Coordinates of C-alpha atoms and ligand atoms in Angstrom, one line a residue:
X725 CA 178.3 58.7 120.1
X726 CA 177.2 61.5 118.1
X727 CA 180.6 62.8 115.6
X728 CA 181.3 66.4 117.0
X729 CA 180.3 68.0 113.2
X730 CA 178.3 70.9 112.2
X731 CA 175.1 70.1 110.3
X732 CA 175.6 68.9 107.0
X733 CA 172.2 69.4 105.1
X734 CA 173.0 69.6 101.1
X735 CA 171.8 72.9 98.8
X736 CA 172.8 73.3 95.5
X737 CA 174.2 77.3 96.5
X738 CA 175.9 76.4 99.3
X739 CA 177.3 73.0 98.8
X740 CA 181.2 73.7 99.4
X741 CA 180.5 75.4 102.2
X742 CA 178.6 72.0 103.6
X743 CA 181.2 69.6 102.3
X744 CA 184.3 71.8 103.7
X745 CA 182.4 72.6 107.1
X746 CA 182.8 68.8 107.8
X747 CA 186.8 69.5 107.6
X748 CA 186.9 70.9 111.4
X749 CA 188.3 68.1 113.1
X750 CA 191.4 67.4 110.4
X751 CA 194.5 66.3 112.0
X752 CA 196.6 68.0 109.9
X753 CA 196.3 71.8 109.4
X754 CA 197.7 71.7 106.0
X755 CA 195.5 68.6 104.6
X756 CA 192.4 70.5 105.6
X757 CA 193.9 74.4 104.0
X758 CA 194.0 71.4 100.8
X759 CA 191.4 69.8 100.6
X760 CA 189.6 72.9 101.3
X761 CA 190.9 74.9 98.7
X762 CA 190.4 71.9 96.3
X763 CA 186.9 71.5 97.1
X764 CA 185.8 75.4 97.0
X765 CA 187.6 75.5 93.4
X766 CA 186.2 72.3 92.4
X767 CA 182.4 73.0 93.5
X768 CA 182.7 76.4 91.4
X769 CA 184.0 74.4 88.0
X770 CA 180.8 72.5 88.3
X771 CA 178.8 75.1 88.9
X772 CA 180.1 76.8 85.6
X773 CA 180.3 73.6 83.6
X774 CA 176.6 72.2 84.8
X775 CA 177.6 68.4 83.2
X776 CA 175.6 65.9 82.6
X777 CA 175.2 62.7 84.4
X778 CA 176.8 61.0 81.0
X779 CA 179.5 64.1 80.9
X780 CA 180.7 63.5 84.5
X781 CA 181.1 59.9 84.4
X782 CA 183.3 60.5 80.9
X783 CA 185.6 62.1 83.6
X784 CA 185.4 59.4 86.2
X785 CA 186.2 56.9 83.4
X786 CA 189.2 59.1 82.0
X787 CA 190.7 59.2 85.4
X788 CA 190.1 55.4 85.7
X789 CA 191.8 55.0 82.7
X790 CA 194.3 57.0 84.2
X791 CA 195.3 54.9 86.9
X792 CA 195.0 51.8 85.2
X793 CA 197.7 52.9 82.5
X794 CA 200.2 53.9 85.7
X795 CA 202.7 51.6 87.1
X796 CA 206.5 52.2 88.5
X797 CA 207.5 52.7 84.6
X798 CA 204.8 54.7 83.1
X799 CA 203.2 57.6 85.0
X800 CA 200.3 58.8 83.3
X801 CA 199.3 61.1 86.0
X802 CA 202.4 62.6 85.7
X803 CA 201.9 63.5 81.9
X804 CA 198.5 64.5 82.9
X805 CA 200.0 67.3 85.5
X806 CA 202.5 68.2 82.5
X807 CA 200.2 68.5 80.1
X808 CA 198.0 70.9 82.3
X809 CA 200.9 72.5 82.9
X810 CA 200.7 71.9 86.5
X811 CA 204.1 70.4 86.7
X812 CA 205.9 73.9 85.6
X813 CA 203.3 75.5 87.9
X814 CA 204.4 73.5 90.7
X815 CA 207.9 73.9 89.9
X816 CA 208.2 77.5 89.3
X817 CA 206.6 78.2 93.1
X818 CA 209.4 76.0 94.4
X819 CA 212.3 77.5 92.5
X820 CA 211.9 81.1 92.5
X821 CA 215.4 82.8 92.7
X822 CA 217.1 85.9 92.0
X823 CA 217.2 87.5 88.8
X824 CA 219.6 86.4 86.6
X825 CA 220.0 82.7 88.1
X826 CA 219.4 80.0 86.0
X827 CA 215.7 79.1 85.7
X828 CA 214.0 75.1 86.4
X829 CA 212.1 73.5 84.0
X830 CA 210.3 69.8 84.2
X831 CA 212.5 67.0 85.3
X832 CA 210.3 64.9 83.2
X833 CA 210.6 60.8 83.5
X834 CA 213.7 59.7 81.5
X835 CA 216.1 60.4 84.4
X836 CA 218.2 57.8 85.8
X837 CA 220.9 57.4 88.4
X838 CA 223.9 55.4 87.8
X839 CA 225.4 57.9 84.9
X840 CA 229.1 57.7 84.5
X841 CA 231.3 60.9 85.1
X842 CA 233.5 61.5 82.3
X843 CA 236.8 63.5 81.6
X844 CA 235.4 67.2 79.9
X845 CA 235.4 66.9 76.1
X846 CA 233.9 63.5 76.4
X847 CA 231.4 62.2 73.6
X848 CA 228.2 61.0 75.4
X849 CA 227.3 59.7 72.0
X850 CA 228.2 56.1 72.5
X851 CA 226.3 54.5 68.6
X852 CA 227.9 57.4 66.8
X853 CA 224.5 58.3 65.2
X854 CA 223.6 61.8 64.6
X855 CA 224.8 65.2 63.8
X856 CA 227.7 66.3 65.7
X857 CA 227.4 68.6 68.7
X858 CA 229.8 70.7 71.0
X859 CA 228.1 71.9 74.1
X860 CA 230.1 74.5 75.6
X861 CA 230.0 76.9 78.4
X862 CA 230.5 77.9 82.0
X863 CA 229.2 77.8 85.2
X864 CA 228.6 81.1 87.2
X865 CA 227.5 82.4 90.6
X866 CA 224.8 85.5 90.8
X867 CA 228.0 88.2 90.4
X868 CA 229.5 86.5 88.1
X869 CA 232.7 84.6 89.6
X870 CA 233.1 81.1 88.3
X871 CA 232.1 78.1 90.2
X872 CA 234.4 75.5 90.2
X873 CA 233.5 71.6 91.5
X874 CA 229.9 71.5 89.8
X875 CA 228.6 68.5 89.0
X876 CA 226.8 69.0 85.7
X877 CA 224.4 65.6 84.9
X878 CA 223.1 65.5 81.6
X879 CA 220.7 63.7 79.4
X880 CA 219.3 63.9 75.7
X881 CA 217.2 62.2 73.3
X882 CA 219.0 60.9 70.5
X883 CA 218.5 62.4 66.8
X884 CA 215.4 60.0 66.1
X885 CA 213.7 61.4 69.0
X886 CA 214.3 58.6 71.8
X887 CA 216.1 58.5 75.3
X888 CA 218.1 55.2 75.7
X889 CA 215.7 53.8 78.4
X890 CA 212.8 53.8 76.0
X891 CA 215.5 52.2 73.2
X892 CA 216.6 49.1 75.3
X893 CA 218.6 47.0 73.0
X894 CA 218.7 49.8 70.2
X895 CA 220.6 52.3 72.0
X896 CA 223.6 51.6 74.3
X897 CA 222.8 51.8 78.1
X898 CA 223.6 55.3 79.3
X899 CA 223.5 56.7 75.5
X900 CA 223.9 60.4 75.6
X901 CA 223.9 60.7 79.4
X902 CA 227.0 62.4 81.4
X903 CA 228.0 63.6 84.6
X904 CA 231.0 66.0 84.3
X905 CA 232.2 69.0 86.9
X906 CA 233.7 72.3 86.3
X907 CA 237.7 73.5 86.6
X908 CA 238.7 76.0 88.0
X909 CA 237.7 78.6 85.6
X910 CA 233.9 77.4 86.0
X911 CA 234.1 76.0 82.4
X912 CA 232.8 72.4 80.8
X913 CA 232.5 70.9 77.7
X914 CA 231.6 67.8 75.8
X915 CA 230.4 66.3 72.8
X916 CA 227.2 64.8 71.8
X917 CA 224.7 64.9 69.2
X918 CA 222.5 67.8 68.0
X919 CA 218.8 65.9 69.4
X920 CA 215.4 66.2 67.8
X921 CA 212.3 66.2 68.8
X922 CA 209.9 63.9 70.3
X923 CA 206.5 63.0 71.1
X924 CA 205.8 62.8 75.0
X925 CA 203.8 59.0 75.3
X926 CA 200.6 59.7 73.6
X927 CA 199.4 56.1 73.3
X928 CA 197.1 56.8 76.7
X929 CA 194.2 58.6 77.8
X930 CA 196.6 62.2 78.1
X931 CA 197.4 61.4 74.3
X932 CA 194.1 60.5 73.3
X933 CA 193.0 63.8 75.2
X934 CA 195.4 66.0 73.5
X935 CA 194.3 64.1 70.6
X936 CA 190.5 65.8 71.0
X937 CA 191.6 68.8 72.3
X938 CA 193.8 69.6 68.9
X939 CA 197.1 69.6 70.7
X940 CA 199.8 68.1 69.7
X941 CA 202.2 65.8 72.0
X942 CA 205.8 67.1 70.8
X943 CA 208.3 68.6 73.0
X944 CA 210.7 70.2 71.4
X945 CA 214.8 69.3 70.8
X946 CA 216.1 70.0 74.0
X947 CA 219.1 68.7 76.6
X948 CA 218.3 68.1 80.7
X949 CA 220.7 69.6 82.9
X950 CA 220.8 68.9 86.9
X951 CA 223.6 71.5 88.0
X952 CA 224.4 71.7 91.4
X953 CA 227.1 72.3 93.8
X954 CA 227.2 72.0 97.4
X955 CA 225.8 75.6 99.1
X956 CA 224.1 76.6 96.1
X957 CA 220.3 75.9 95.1
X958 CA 219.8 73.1 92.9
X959 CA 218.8 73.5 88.8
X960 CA 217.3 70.6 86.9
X961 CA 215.9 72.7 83.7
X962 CA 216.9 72.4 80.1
X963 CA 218.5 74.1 77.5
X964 CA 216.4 74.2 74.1
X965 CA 217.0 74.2 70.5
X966 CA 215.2 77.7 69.2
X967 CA 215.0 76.6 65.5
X968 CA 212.6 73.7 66.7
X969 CA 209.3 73.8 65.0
X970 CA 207.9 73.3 68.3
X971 CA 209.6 75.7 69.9
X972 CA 206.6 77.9 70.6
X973 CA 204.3 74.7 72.0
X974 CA 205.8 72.2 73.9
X975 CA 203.3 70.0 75.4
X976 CA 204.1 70.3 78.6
X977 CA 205.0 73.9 78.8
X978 CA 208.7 73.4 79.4
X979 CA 210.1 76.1 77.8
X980 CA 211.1 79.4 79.1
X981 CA 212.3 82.4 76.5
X982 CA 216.0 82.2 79.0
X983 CA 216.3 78.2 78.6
X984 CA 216.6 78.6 74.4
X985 CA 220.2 78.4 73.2
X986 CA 221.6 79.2 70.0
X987 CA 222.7 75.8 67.7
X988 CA 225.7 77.1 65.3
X989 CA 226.7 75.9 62.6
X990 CA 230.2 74.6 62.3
X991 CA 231.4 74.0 58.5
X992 CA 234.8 75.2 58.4
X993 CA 237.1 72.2 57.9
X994 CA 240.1 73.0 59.9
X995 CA 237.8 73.7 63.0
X996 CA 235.7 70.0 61.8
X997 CA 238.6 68.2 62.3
X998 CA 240.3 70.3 64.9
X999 CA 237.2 68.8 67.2
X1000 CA 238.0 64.6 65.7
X1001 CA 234.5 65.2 63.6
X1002 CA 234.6 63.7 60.4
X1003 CA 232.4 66.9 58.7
X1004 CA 231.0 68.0 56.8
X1005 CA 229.9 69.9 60.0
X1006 CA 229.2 70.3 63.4
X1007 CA 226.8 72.4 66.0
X1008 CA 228.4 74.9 68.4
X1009 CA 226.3 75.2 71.7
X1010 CA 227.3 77.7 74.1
X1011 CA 225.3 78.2 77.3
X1012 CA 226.4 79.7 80.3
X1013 CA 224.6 78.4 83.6
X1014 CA 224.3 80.9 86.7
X1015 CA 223.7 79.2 90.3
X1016 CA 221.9 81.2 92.9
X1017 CA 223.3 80.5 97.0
X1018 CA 221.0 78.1 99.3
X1019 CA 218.0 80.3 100.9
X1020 CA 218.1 83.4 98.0
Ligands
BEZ1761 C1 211.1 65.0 79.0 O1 211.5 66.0 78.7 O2 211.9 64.0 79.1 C2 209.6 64.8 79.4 C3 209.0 65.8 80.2 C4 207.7 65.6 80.5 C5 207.0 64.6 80.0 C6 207.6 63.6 79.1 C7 208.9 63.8 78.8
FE1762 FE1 213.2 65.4 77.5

């Protein structure tokens, strides 16, 4: 039987229109509005770039590559959406709140579940190796009131750059990783280490593109946060150290100007050892988190 299709004769000008014209019989509504709006945009970047037969299959091969370096560990099309600056792009149309709530940022891979919940004041720095850190603050809703029973799941690099999952054997399982939940008055605090920054996994074909593109792979010192309490939208964002040299370029675009804490320096001795440090100092992070209600 003849397929129930328009005509599907090939010009140069009008060659989206061809391709998306044989869309008509999706099943899905949404896959077509997709794959329509993919092919329009993607017929007009070749139409601007003109490439080459060689040109073109260089990107065929780099997606190849792609694939081929992807498995349930390693993600490289992941980094490639970060990198683009997709990831943030897709994020920030799926978390838009209120003003004054607490913004997303990436989730990024080194998430695990499994993370102990610990007493407040806990050290999450289980090798003792680093420069001490406080991290201090409270929970709020959008007017302000405190918001007790929220589970606060954090996780950091350690001062040499690394989260334990990429340190198997090096670092202690669950190294700098917590799970604690507010009191009453909203507040939470614990100890880790002040962390440092890192390079994103560069040793692909989204490193070796950054390479030629003369980016850098480096996401600045930062801490994850997934904040969340029953009623209230969800947060996974970070909080980000603004004396970073990479402050003003992470890689993947992660940072947002209300994300970036303030790291203080701690040297009085009395307050050193008030906090079981053994000095010569310590950093003082205080950031308050503000959760906008389900549906804002
Ligand atoms: C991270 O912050 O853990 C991360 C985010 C995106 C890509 C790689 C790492
Ligand atoms: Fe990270």
């Amino acid at each position: 039987m003849k397929p129930d299709l328009p005509k599907a004769y090939f010009t140069e000008a009008d060659s989206a229109d061809v391709v998306t014209g044989q869309n008509v019989n999706a099943k899905d509504a949404r896959l077509r509005e997709v794959m329509d709006a993919i092919t329009r945009h993607l017929h007009a970047a070749i139409k601007e770039i003109e490439p080459t037969q060689e040109e073109w299959m260089t990107g065929i091969q780099f997606l190849t590559r792609t694939g081929h370096m992807s498995d349930d560990w390693r993600q490289e099309f992941i980094l490639l959406s970060d990198v683009l600056g997709v990831s943030m792009l897709v994020d920030a149309i799926n978390s838009r709140r209120p003003v004054g709530a607490s913004e997303n940022t990436v989730l990024g891979p080194f998430h695990i579940g499994g993370t102990p919940e610990y007493e407040m004041g806990t050290n999450i720095c289980l090798d003792g190796k680093g420069e001490d850190m406080v991290v201090r603050g409270r929970v709020l809703d959008i007017d302000g009131k405190p918001l007790s029973g929220v589970k606060i799941d954090v996780w950091q690099a350690n001062d040499e750059g690394f989260y334990d999952v990429q340190q198997k054997g090096i670092q202690p399982d669950f190294n700098l990783r917590g799970v604690f939940r507010t009191g009453e008055d909203g507040s939470y605090w614990f100890k880790a280490v002040r962390p440092q920054h890192y390079s994103i996994p560069a040793d692909g074909p989204v490193g070796a593109l950054l390479e030629n593109l003369g980016r850098h792979p480096y996401r600045p010192a930062h801490l994850h946060y997934i904040i969340s309490k029953e009623g209230y939208d969800e947060v996974t964002t970070h909080i980000f150290d603004p004396d970073d040299i990479y402050i003003d370029n992470d890689a993947v675009f992660g940072v947002k100007e209300s994300l970036i804490a303030e790291f203080v320096k701690v040297d009085d001795a009395s307050r050193v050892a008030e906090m079981g440090f053994e000095g010569p100092h310590y950093w003082d992070v205080e950031f308050d988190f503000v959760l906008a209600p389900k549906g804002r």
